[in-house]
Structure formats: structure tokens, C-alpha cells
mmCIF file of C-alpha atoms and ligand atoms in Angstrom:
data_model
loop_
_atom_site.group_PDB
_atom_site.id
_atom_site.type_symbol
_atom_site.label_atom_id
_atom_site.label_comp_id
_atom_site.label_asym_id
_atom_site.label_seq_id
_atom_site.Cartn_x
_atom_site.Cartn_y
_atom_site.Cartn_z
ATOM 1 C CA MET A 143 116.957 118.259 93.747
ATOM 2 C CA THR A 144 117.870 119.936 97.036
ATOM 3 C CA VAL A 145 114.895 121.097 99.099
ATOM 4 C CA PRO A 146 116.010 124.257 100.924
ATOM 5 C CA PHE A 147 115.998 124.162 104.717
ATOM 6 C CA GLU A 148 113.470 127.011 104.923
ATOM 7 C CA GLN A 149 111.023 125.062 102.753
ATOM 8 C CA ARG A 150 111.370 121.795 104.699
ATOM 9 C CA PHE A 151 111.237 123.586 108.084
ATOM 10 C CA PRO A 152 109.131 126.759 107.743
ATOM 11 C CA ARG A 153 109.382 129.417 110.497
ATOM 12 C CA PRO A 154 108.522 128.591 113.229
ATOM 13 C CA SER A 155 109.162 124.833 113.409
ATOM 14 C CA VAL A 156 109.486 122.756 116.556
ATOM 15 C CA MET A 157 112.133 120.068 117.075
ATOM 16 C CA GLY A 158 111.193 117.618 119.846
ATOM 17 C CA VAL A 159 113.972 116.277 122.087
ATOM 18 C CA VAL A 160 114.302 112.530 122.699
ATOM 19 C CA ASN A 161 117.392 111.848 124.803
ATOM 20 C CA VAL A 162 118.126 108.126 124.903
ATOM 21 C CA THR A 163 120.543 108.625 127.772
ATOM 22 C CA PRO A 164 120.578 107.844 131.489
ATOM 23 C CA ASP A 165 121.958 111.256 132.448
ATOM 24 C CA SER A 166 120.613 114.221 130.446
ATOM 25 C CA PHE A 167 120.204 117.425 132.463
ATOM 26 C CA SER A 168 116.476 117.890 132.153
ATOM 27 C CA ASP A 169 114.943 114.505 131.450
ATOM 28 C CA ALA A 170 117.460 112.091 132.953
ATOM 29 C CA GLY A 171 116.601 108.569 131.921
ATOM 30 C CA VAL A 172 112.929 109.142 131.083
ATOM 31 C CA HIS A 173 113.382 107.896 127.514
ATOM 32 C CA PHE A 174 116.240 105.470 128.159
ATOM 33 C CA ARG A 175 114.144 102.377 127.355
ATOM 34 C CA PRO A 176 113.617 102.195 123.560
ATOM 35 C CA GLU A 177 109.852 101.683 123.876
ATOM 36 C CA ASP A 178 109.553 104.863 126.001
ATOM 37 C CA ALA A 179 111.678 106.851 123.553
ATOM 38 C CA ILE A 180 109.654 105.619 120.569
ATOM 39 C CA ALA A 181 106.343 106.447 122.270
ATOM 40 C CA ALA A 182 107.650 109.918 123.183
ATOM 41 C CA GLY A 183 108.840 110.581 119.621
ATOM 42 C CA ARG A 184 105.501 109.519 118.128
ATOM 43 C CA ARG A 185 103.604 111.670 120.606
ATOM 44 C CA MET A 186 105.778 114.680 119.735
ATOM 45 C CA VAL A 187 104.985 114.316 116.024
ATOM 46 C CA ASP A 188 101.269 114.001 116.863
ATOM 47 C CA GLU A 189 101.573 117.200 118.893
ATOM 48 C CA GLY A 190 103.016 119.092 115.943
ATOM 49 C CA ALA A 191 106.796 118.645 116.032
ATOM 50 C CA ALA A 192 108.309 119.132 112.568
ATOM 51 C CA ILE A 193 111.133 116.788 113.552
ATOM 52 C CA VAL A 194 112.245 114.661 116.503
ATOM 53 C CA ASP A 195 115.904 114.859 117.592
ATOM 54 C CA VAL A 196 117.193 111.488 118.826
ATOM 55 C CA GLY A 197 120.457 111.470 120.782
ATOM 56 C CA GLY A 198 122.366 108.696 122.543
ATOM 57 C CA GLU A 199 125.181 110.716 124.150
ATOM 58 C CA SER A 200 124.570 113.338 126.812
ATOM 59 C CA THR A 201 125.987 116.805 126.166
ATOM 60 C CA ARG A 202 124.988 118.267 129.540
ATOM 61 C CA PRO A 203 127.723 120.168 131.410
ATOM 62 C CA GLY A 204 130.179 117.749 133.027
ATOM 63 C CA SER A 205 129.159 114.735 130.938
ATOM 64 C CA GLU A 206 131.613 112.171 129.580
ATOM 65 C CA GLY A 207 131.359 110.739 126.069
ATOM 66 C CA VAL A 208 130.278 107.219 125.164
ATOM 67 C CA SER A 209 131.710 104.803 122.574
ATOM 68 C CA VAL A 210 130.332 104.484 119.027
ATOM 69 C CA GLU A 211 129.069 101.016 119.932
ATOM 70 C CA GLU A 212 127.179 102.224 123.003
ATOM 71 C CA GLU A 213 125.703 105.219 121.158
ATOM 72 C CA LEU A 214 124.496 102.951 118.329
ATOM 73 C CA ARG A 215 123.101 100.451 120.858
ATOM 74 C CA ARG A 216 121.006 103.261 122.331
ATOM 75 C CA VAL A 217 119.741 105.022 119.192
ATOM 76 C CA VAL A 218 119.298 102.268 116.580
ATOM 77 C CA PRO A 219 116.176 100.636 118.122
ATOM 78 C CA VAL A 220 114.632 104.068 118.585
ATOM 79 C CA LEU A 221 115.329 105.129 114.996
ATOM 80 C CA GLU A 222 113.893 101.799 113.820
ATOM 81 C CA GLY A 223 110.764 102.417 115.867
ATOM 82 C CA LEU A 224 110.365 105.937 114.465
ATOM 83 C CA ARG A 225 110.960 104.928 110.831
ATOM 84 C CA GLY A 226 108.750 106.937 108.473
ATOM 85 C CA LEU A 227 108.576 109.913 110.845
ATOM 86 C CA PRO A 228 110.782 113.025 110.488
ATOM 87 C CA VAL A 229 113.831 112.357 112.647
ATOM 88 C CA SER A 230 117.191 114.008 113.226
ATOM 89 C CA ILE A 231 120.220 112.392 114.799
ATOM 90 C CA ASP A 232 121.977 114.285 117.571
ATOM 91 C CA THR A 233 125.544 113.026 117.282
ATOM 92 C CA ALA A 234 129.123 114.136 116.763
ATOM 93 C CA LYS A 235 130.184 110.706 115.455
ATOM 94 C CA ALA A 236 130.351 110.092 111.702
ATOM 95 C CA GLU A 237 129.500 106.398 111.984
ATOM 96 C CA VAL A 238 126.408 107.056 114.095
ATOM 97 C CA ALA A 239 125.313 109.754 111.629
ATOM 98 C CA ARG A 240 125.944 107.418 108.684
ATOM 99 C CA VAL A 241 123.840 104.604 110.119
ATOM 100 C CA ALA A 242 121.070 107.043 111.050
ATOM 101 C CA VAL A 243 120.794 108.825 107.693
ATOM 102 C CA ALA A 244 121.862 106.118 105.227
ATOM 103 C CA GLU A 245 120.163 103.129 106.870
ATOM 104 C CA LEU A 246 117.451 104.384 109.206
ATOM 105 C CA GLY A 247 115.874 107.400 107.507
ATOM 106 C CA ALA A 248 117.114 110.345 109.607
ATOM 107 C CA VAL A 249 116.890 113.564 107.562
ATOM 108 C CA LEU A 250 119.037 115.933 109.642
ATOM 109 C CA VAL A 251 122.354 115.669 111.481
ATOM 110 C CA ASN A 252 122.548 117.774 114.645
ATOM 111 C CA ASP A 253 126.279 118.011 115.337
ATOM 112 C CA VAL A 254 127.003 120.072 118.470
ATOM 113 C CA THR A 255 130.697 120.148 117.491
ATOM 114 C CA ALA A 256 129.895 121.817 114.137
ATOM 115 C CA LEU A 257 131.988 119.242 112.184
ATOM 116 C CA ARG A 258 135.001 119.582 114.509
ATOM 117 C CA GLY A 259 134.461 116.345 116.446
ATOM 118 C CA ASP A 260 134.946 113.693 113.763
ATOM 119 C CA SER A 261 136.879 114.259 110.546
ATOM 120 C CA GLY A 262 134.553 111.867 108.687
ATOM 121 C CA MET A 263 131.363 113.764 109.501
ATOM 122 C CA SER A 264 131.366 116.274 106.625
ATOM 123 C CA GLU A 265 131.702 113.487 104.048
ATOM 124 C CA VAL A 266 128.809 111.540 105.606
ATOM 125 C CA VAL A 267 126.555 114.607 105.535
ATOM 126 C CA ALA A 268 127.638 115.678 102.022
ATOM 127 C CA GLU A 269 127.073 112.209 100.551
ATOM 128 C CA SER A 270 123.767 111.544 102.292
ATOM 129 C CA GLY A 271 122.072 114.787 101.294
ATOM 130 C CA ALA A 272 120.941 115.253 104.902
ATOM 131 C CA PHE A 273 120.195 118.621 106.477
ATOM 132 C CA LEU A 274 122.788 119.807 108.990
ATOM 133 C CA CYS A 275 122.764 121.910 112.158
ATOM 134 C CA LEU A 276 126.059 123.614 113.022
ATOM 135 C CA MET A 277 126.173 124.653 116.700
ATOM 136 C CA HIS A 278 128.566 126.881 118.637
ATOM 137 C CA MET A 279 130.250 125.456 121.731
ATOM 138 C CA GLN A 280 133.206 126.866 123.672
ATOM 139 C CA GLY A 281 135.262 123.951 125.024
ATOM 140 C CA ALA A 282 133.817 120.467 125.496
ATOM 141 C CA PRO A 283 130.844 119.274 127.602
ATOM 142 C CA ARG A 284 133.000 117.920 130.449
ATOM 143 C CA THR A 285 134.583 121.310 131.230
ATOM 144 C CA MET A 286 132.701 123.954 129.224
ATOM 145 C CA GLN A 287 130.879 125.558 132.172
ATOM 146 C CA LEU A 288 133.936 125.939 134.431
ATOM 147 C CA ASP A 289 134.942 129.457 133.326
ATOM 148 C CA PRO A 290 133.486 130.524 129.974
ATOM 149 C CA ARG A 291 134.901 133.848 128.729
ATOM 150 C CA TYR A 292 134.281 136.072 125.713
ATOM 151 C CA GLY A 293 134.995 139.636 124.668
ATOM 152 C CA ASP A 294 131.785 140.193 122.671
ATOM 153 C CA VAL A 295 129.949 136.866 122.886
ATOM 154 C CA VAL A 296 127.593 137.590 119.972
ATOM 155 C CA ALA A 297 130.373 138.721 117.622
ATOM 156 C CA GLU A 298 132.524 135.693 118.531
ATOM 157 C CA VAL A 299 129.674 133.199 118.108
ATOM 158 C CA ALA A 300 128.680 134.790 114.778
ATOM 159 C CA ALA A 301 132.281 134.662 113.490
ATOM 160 C CA PHE A 302 132.575 131.015 114.541
ATOM 161 C CA LEU A 303 129.321 130.041 112.801
ATOM 162 C CA GLU A 304 130.319 131.913 109.652
ATOM 163 C CA GLU A 305 133.633 130.034 109.569
ATOM 164 C CA ARG A 306 131.967 126.642 110.154
ATOM 165 C CA LEU A 307 129.387 127.385 107.449
ATOM 166 C CA ALA A 308 132.194 128.131 104.966
ATOM 167 C CA PHE A 309 133.979 124.922 106.052
ATOM 168 C CA ALA A 310 130.834 122.833 105.518
ATOM 169 C CA VAL A 311 130.141 124.347 102.100
ATOM 170 C CA ALA A 312 133.779 123.781 101.036
ATOM 171 C CA ALA A 313 133.328 120.141 102.089
ATOM 172 C CA GLY A 314 130.447 119.767 99.623
ATOM 173 C CA ILE A 315 127.405 120.336 101.850
ATOM 174 C CA PRO A 316 124.979 122.690 100.066
ATOM 175 C CA GLU A 317 124.474 125.917 102.039
ATOM 176 C CA GLU A 318 120.699 125.683 101.583
ATOM 177 C CA ARG A 319 120.658 122.489 103.690
ATOM 178 C CA ILE A 320 122.366 124.062 106.707
ATOM 179 C CA CYS A 321 121.042 125.848 109.801
ATOM 180 C CA LEU A 322 123.043 127.619 112.515
ATOM 181 C CA ASP A 323 122.709 127.495 116.300
ATOM 182 C CA PRO A 324 124.299 129.805 118.915
ATOM 183 C CA GLY A 325 124.506 126.888 121.379
ATOM 184 C CA ILE A 326 122.702 128.258 124.424
ATOM 185 C CA GLY A 327 124.392 126.808 127.537
ATOM 186 C CA PHE A 328 127.400 125.372 125.736
ATOM 187 C CA GLY A 329 130.352 127.144 127.350
ATOM 188 C CA LYS A 330 128.306 130.229 128.335
ATOM 189 C CA THR A 331 127.203 131.986 131.509
ATOM 190 C CA VAL A 332 123.630 133.142 132.103
ATOM 191 C CA GLU A 333 124.650 136.621 130.922
ATOM 192 C CA HIS A 334 126.254 135.225 127.737
ATOM 193 C CA ASN A 335 123.061 133.278 126.978
ATOM 194 C CA LEU A 336 120.874 136.329 127.543
ATOM 195 C CA GLU A 337 123.064 138.497 125.340
ATOM 196 C CA LEU A 338 122.872 135.913 122.538
ATOM 197 C CA LEU A 339 119.086 135.798 122.783
ATOM 198 C CA ARG A 340 118.756 139.587 122.982
ATOM 199 C CA ARG A 341 120.898 140.009 119.870
ATOM 200 C CA LEU A 342 119.770 136.903 117.994
ATOM 201 C CA ASP A 343 119.092 139.088 114.939
ATOM 202 C CA GLU A 344 122.897 139.319 114.494
ATOM 203 C CA ILE A 345 123.087 135.514 114.176
ATOM 204 C CA ALA A 346 120.087 135.480 111.814
ATOM 205 C CA ALA A 347 121.885 138.120 109.713
ATOM 206 C CA LEU A 348 124.356 135.411 108.673
ATOM 207 C CA GLY A 349 121.633 134.414 106.223
ATOM 208 C CA ARG A 350 120.841 130.886 107.372
ATOM 209 C CA PRO A 351 117.888 129.632 109.454
ATOM 210 C CA VAL A 352 118.668 129.757 113.181
ATOM 211 C CA LEU A 353 117.925 126.915 115.597
ATOM 212 C CA VAL A 354 117.652 127.737 119.310
ATOM 213 C CA GLY A 355 117.673 125.248 122.185
ATOM 214 C CA ILE A 356 116.799 126.969 125.472
ATOM 215 C CA SER A 357 114.126 124.509 126.635
ATOM 216 C CA ARG A 358 114.435 123.607 130.339
ATOM 217 C CA LYS A 359 118.016 124.899 130.495
ATOM 218 C CA SER A 360 119.557 126.029 133.781
ATOM 219 C CA THR A 361 119.734 129.684 132.665
ATOM 220 C CA LEU A 362 115.932 129.791 132.990
ATOM 221 C CA GLY A 363 115.926 128.314 136.499
ATOM 222 C CA ARG A 364 118.661 130.745 137.550
ATOM 223 C CA LEU A 365 116.662 133.690 136.185
ATOM 224 C CA LEU A 366 113.810 132.536 138.422
ATOM 225 C CA GLY A 367 115.972 132.960 141.501
ATOM 226 C CA ASP A 368 117.809 129.688 142.135
ATOM 227 C CA PRO A 369 121.559 130.243 141.527
ATOM 228 C CA GLN A 370 122.183 126.472 141.654
ATOM 229 C CA ALA A 371 119.328 125.545 139.259
ATOM 230 C CA ARG A 372 120.148 122.761 136.823
ATOM 231 C CA THR A 373 116.886 123.023 134.860
ATOM 232 C CA GLY A 374 114.180 125.530 133.924
ATOM 233 C CA THR A 375 110.387 125.280 133.887
ATOM 234 C CA THR A 376 108.108 124.719 130.900
ATOM 235 C CA ALA A 377 106.546 128.183 131.236
ATOM 236 C CA ALA A 378 109.965 129.855 131.253
ATOM 237 C CA SER A 379 111.014 127.753 128.241
ATOM 238 C CA VAL A 380 107.946 128.778 126.242
ATOM 239 C CA ALA A 381 108.498 132.473 127.009
ATOM 240 C CA ALA A 382 112.120 132.275 125.867
ATOM 241 C CA ALA A 383 111.174 130.342 122.720
ATOM 242 C CA VAL A 384 108.554 132.904 121.696
ATOM 243 C CA LEU A 385 111.024 135.766 122.167
ATOM 244 C CA ALA A 386 113.718 133.847 120.264
ATOM 245 C CA PHE A 387 111.258 133.331 117.428
ATOM 246 C CA GLU A 388 110.428 137.023 117.402
ATOM 247 C CA ARG A 389 114.148 137.827 117.149
ATOM 248 C CA GLY A 390 114.681 135.536 114.180
ATOM 249 C CA ALA A 391 114.813 131.884 115.286
ATOM 250 C CA SER A 392 113.334 129.427 112.798
ATOM 251 C CA ILE A 393 113.500 126.159 114.749
ATOM 252 C CA LEU A 394 113.004 125.740 118.479
ATOM 253 C CA ARG A 395 114.463 122.581 120.053
ATOM 254 C CA VAL A 396 112.110 121.703 122.920
ATOM 255 C CA HIS A 397 111.022 119.051 125.418
ATOM 256 C CA ASP A 398 107.374 120.166 125.791
ATOM 257 C CA VAL A 399 106.154 120.060 122.201
ATOM 258 C CA ARG A 400 102.450 120.813 122.554
ATOM 259 C CA GLU A 401 102.990 123.938 124.668
ATOM 260 C CA HIS A 402 105.587 125.316 122.253
ATOM 261 C CA VAL A 403 103.579 124.516 119.110
ATOM 262 C CA GLU A 404 100.555 126.353 120.532
ATOM 263 C CA ALA A 405 102.521 129.372 121.768
ATOM 264 C CA LEU A 406 104.509 129.700 118.540
ATOM 265 C CA ALA A 407 101.368 129.428 116.391
ATOM 266 C CA VAL A 408 99.886 132.377 118.263
ATOM 267 C CA ALA A 409 103.176 134.311 118.162
ATOM 268 C CA ALA A 410 103.416 133.754 114.390
ATOM 269 C CA ALA A 411 99.846 134.941 113.856
ATOM 270 C CA LEU A 412 100.561 138.112 115.842
HETATM 271 C C1 9MG B 644 121.968 118.238 121.760
HETATM 272 N N1 9MG B 644 121.629 119.585 122.180
HETATM 273 C C2 9MG B 644 121.414 120.029 123.457
HETATM 274 N N2 9MG B 644 121.153 121.331 123.451
HETATM 275 C C3 9MG B 644 121.193 121.746 122.158
HETATM 276 C C4 9MG B 644 121.031 122.973 121.502
HETATM 277 O O1 9MG B 644 120.796 124.081 122.178
HETATM 278 N N3 9MG B 644 121.148 123.014 120.162
HETATM 279 C C5 9MG B 644 121.424 121.879 119.452
HETATM 280 N N4 9MG B 644 121.529 121.992 118.109
HETATM 281 N N5 9MG B 644 121.595 120.678 120.019
HETATM 282 C C6 9MG B 644 121.490 120.625 121.340
#
């Protein structure tokens, strides 16, 4: 029987970030050794994360992709070390997703391409029974921040997510296993990101749980006065997460789990 997303990840839930990459924007290389990544993932679960998102390919602005072999080399030992804990796989590659969910116990596929990156991905997700996150991105990581443009960013992101949700359901993935994500920082200026967060209720109105990843992103550092900032602080991340929750977010994807779990528990009680 399918457990609905909302039941498995009640509002608010925290997703901890474990980047097994040498070059991620906010935690470059800190979890690149498998033993460090495994220890970080376990600590995040102890601190209250509902799930830990393991990724072996950077999606920061300007990044290049890696091969399937390299991505598997990075994530497999970490997934093995986290076996038995709630884990999601951050990948756009069907083979990486297949190994993670069918062989190593991952329960969610976080595909930043929203099933556009690999034609085999929808079949892997449909057959595995995994949960799925569909995220909006304009362009591709290497070039997405060069000149992002929208008419009405919220309307365009909502229309995109609605179309990808219909695509996923037509491919056999039950709607109740899917969450949607406006993709903060993925082909968006600071103003686009702010508009999406201000009007997050319009994304939530699509009827699926909303995941938001704003933690440590450059928008926060730029709001604090540094126009060249590449990251944001923990305090700024927590403030944005609480406001996103208040405007309808269900899952917050974060680096600093304890701080977010505590702040969101208080926000939920209020
Ligand atoms: C992998 N990754 C980096 N940022 C992200 C975000 O905001 N959402 C999702 N779903 N994945 C992200």
C-alpha cells in the first residue's frame, strides 16, 4: 500500500544535506570522504532530520556534471554506511537512482531536473515505489545564473511544476508520493527567489507538499549586503526556513539540522 508523502513526512520535516562532492557551494568538500559523510548523516538523523539527502554531483551555479561511474563511486559507500536510516538520493541519473533505491534502501529520489534529465528516471521511480521530488530549474547548472528571466516567476514555476506532476503521474508514479520544489537559486535572481518565497502559497495551492531549499544559499548573503556572496549564514537560513514553513512549505532542505529542527518546532507550535 502507498504511504502518502504527507504521512511519511509530516509538516514541518527537515531534510539534511550531505554533499559527497569536492565543490558544492556551501560545504565544499567537507563530506567528500565517505566516513565524514556517513558520520554527518548519522548526526543529522540524531538531531531530528526526517531524511538525509545524499548527492554525488554538484548542482551549484557553474558546475559541470560527472559520469555515472564517478557519481556511484562517491555515493555508494555513503549509502551503505547509512543503511537503515531514512535516506534520499539527490541525482538526475536513472542508474544512480536505481542502485540507491533498489539496492541500498533510499526512499526518495530528489531529481533537480524533474524527470527531464534521463529518460529512464520515471520508470525507475515508478517501479521502485520511491517518493519523488520534482524541482524547477531554468537552464542547467553550468549556465543557469548568467541571465535568468521570467515574466511572472511564480506563475511560470507553478505552471512548470503542474506539467511535470502530470508527466510523472502519466508515467505511473502515484501523485501521493510526489512533492514539488520551486528550486530556489536554480536559474533565478535574488528578486526571483524572494518573489517565490513571498508567494509560496501559490505553489502550495498545486495540492502537493512543497520542499524548499534556501539553506546557506547566496541570496541570503546578498540580502545581508555582500553583492558577491556565494553563501548565506545559518541564522539567515533559519529565518527563511521558518517563513517558508509559514507560507506552506512542508520539507526544508538544510545544512544545519539542529538549528532548523528547533526553530521549526517552535514555529509549528505557534
Ligand atoms: C540538490 N539541491 C540543491 N538545492 C536544492 C533545492 O533547493 N531543492 C532540491 N530539491 N534539491 C536541491
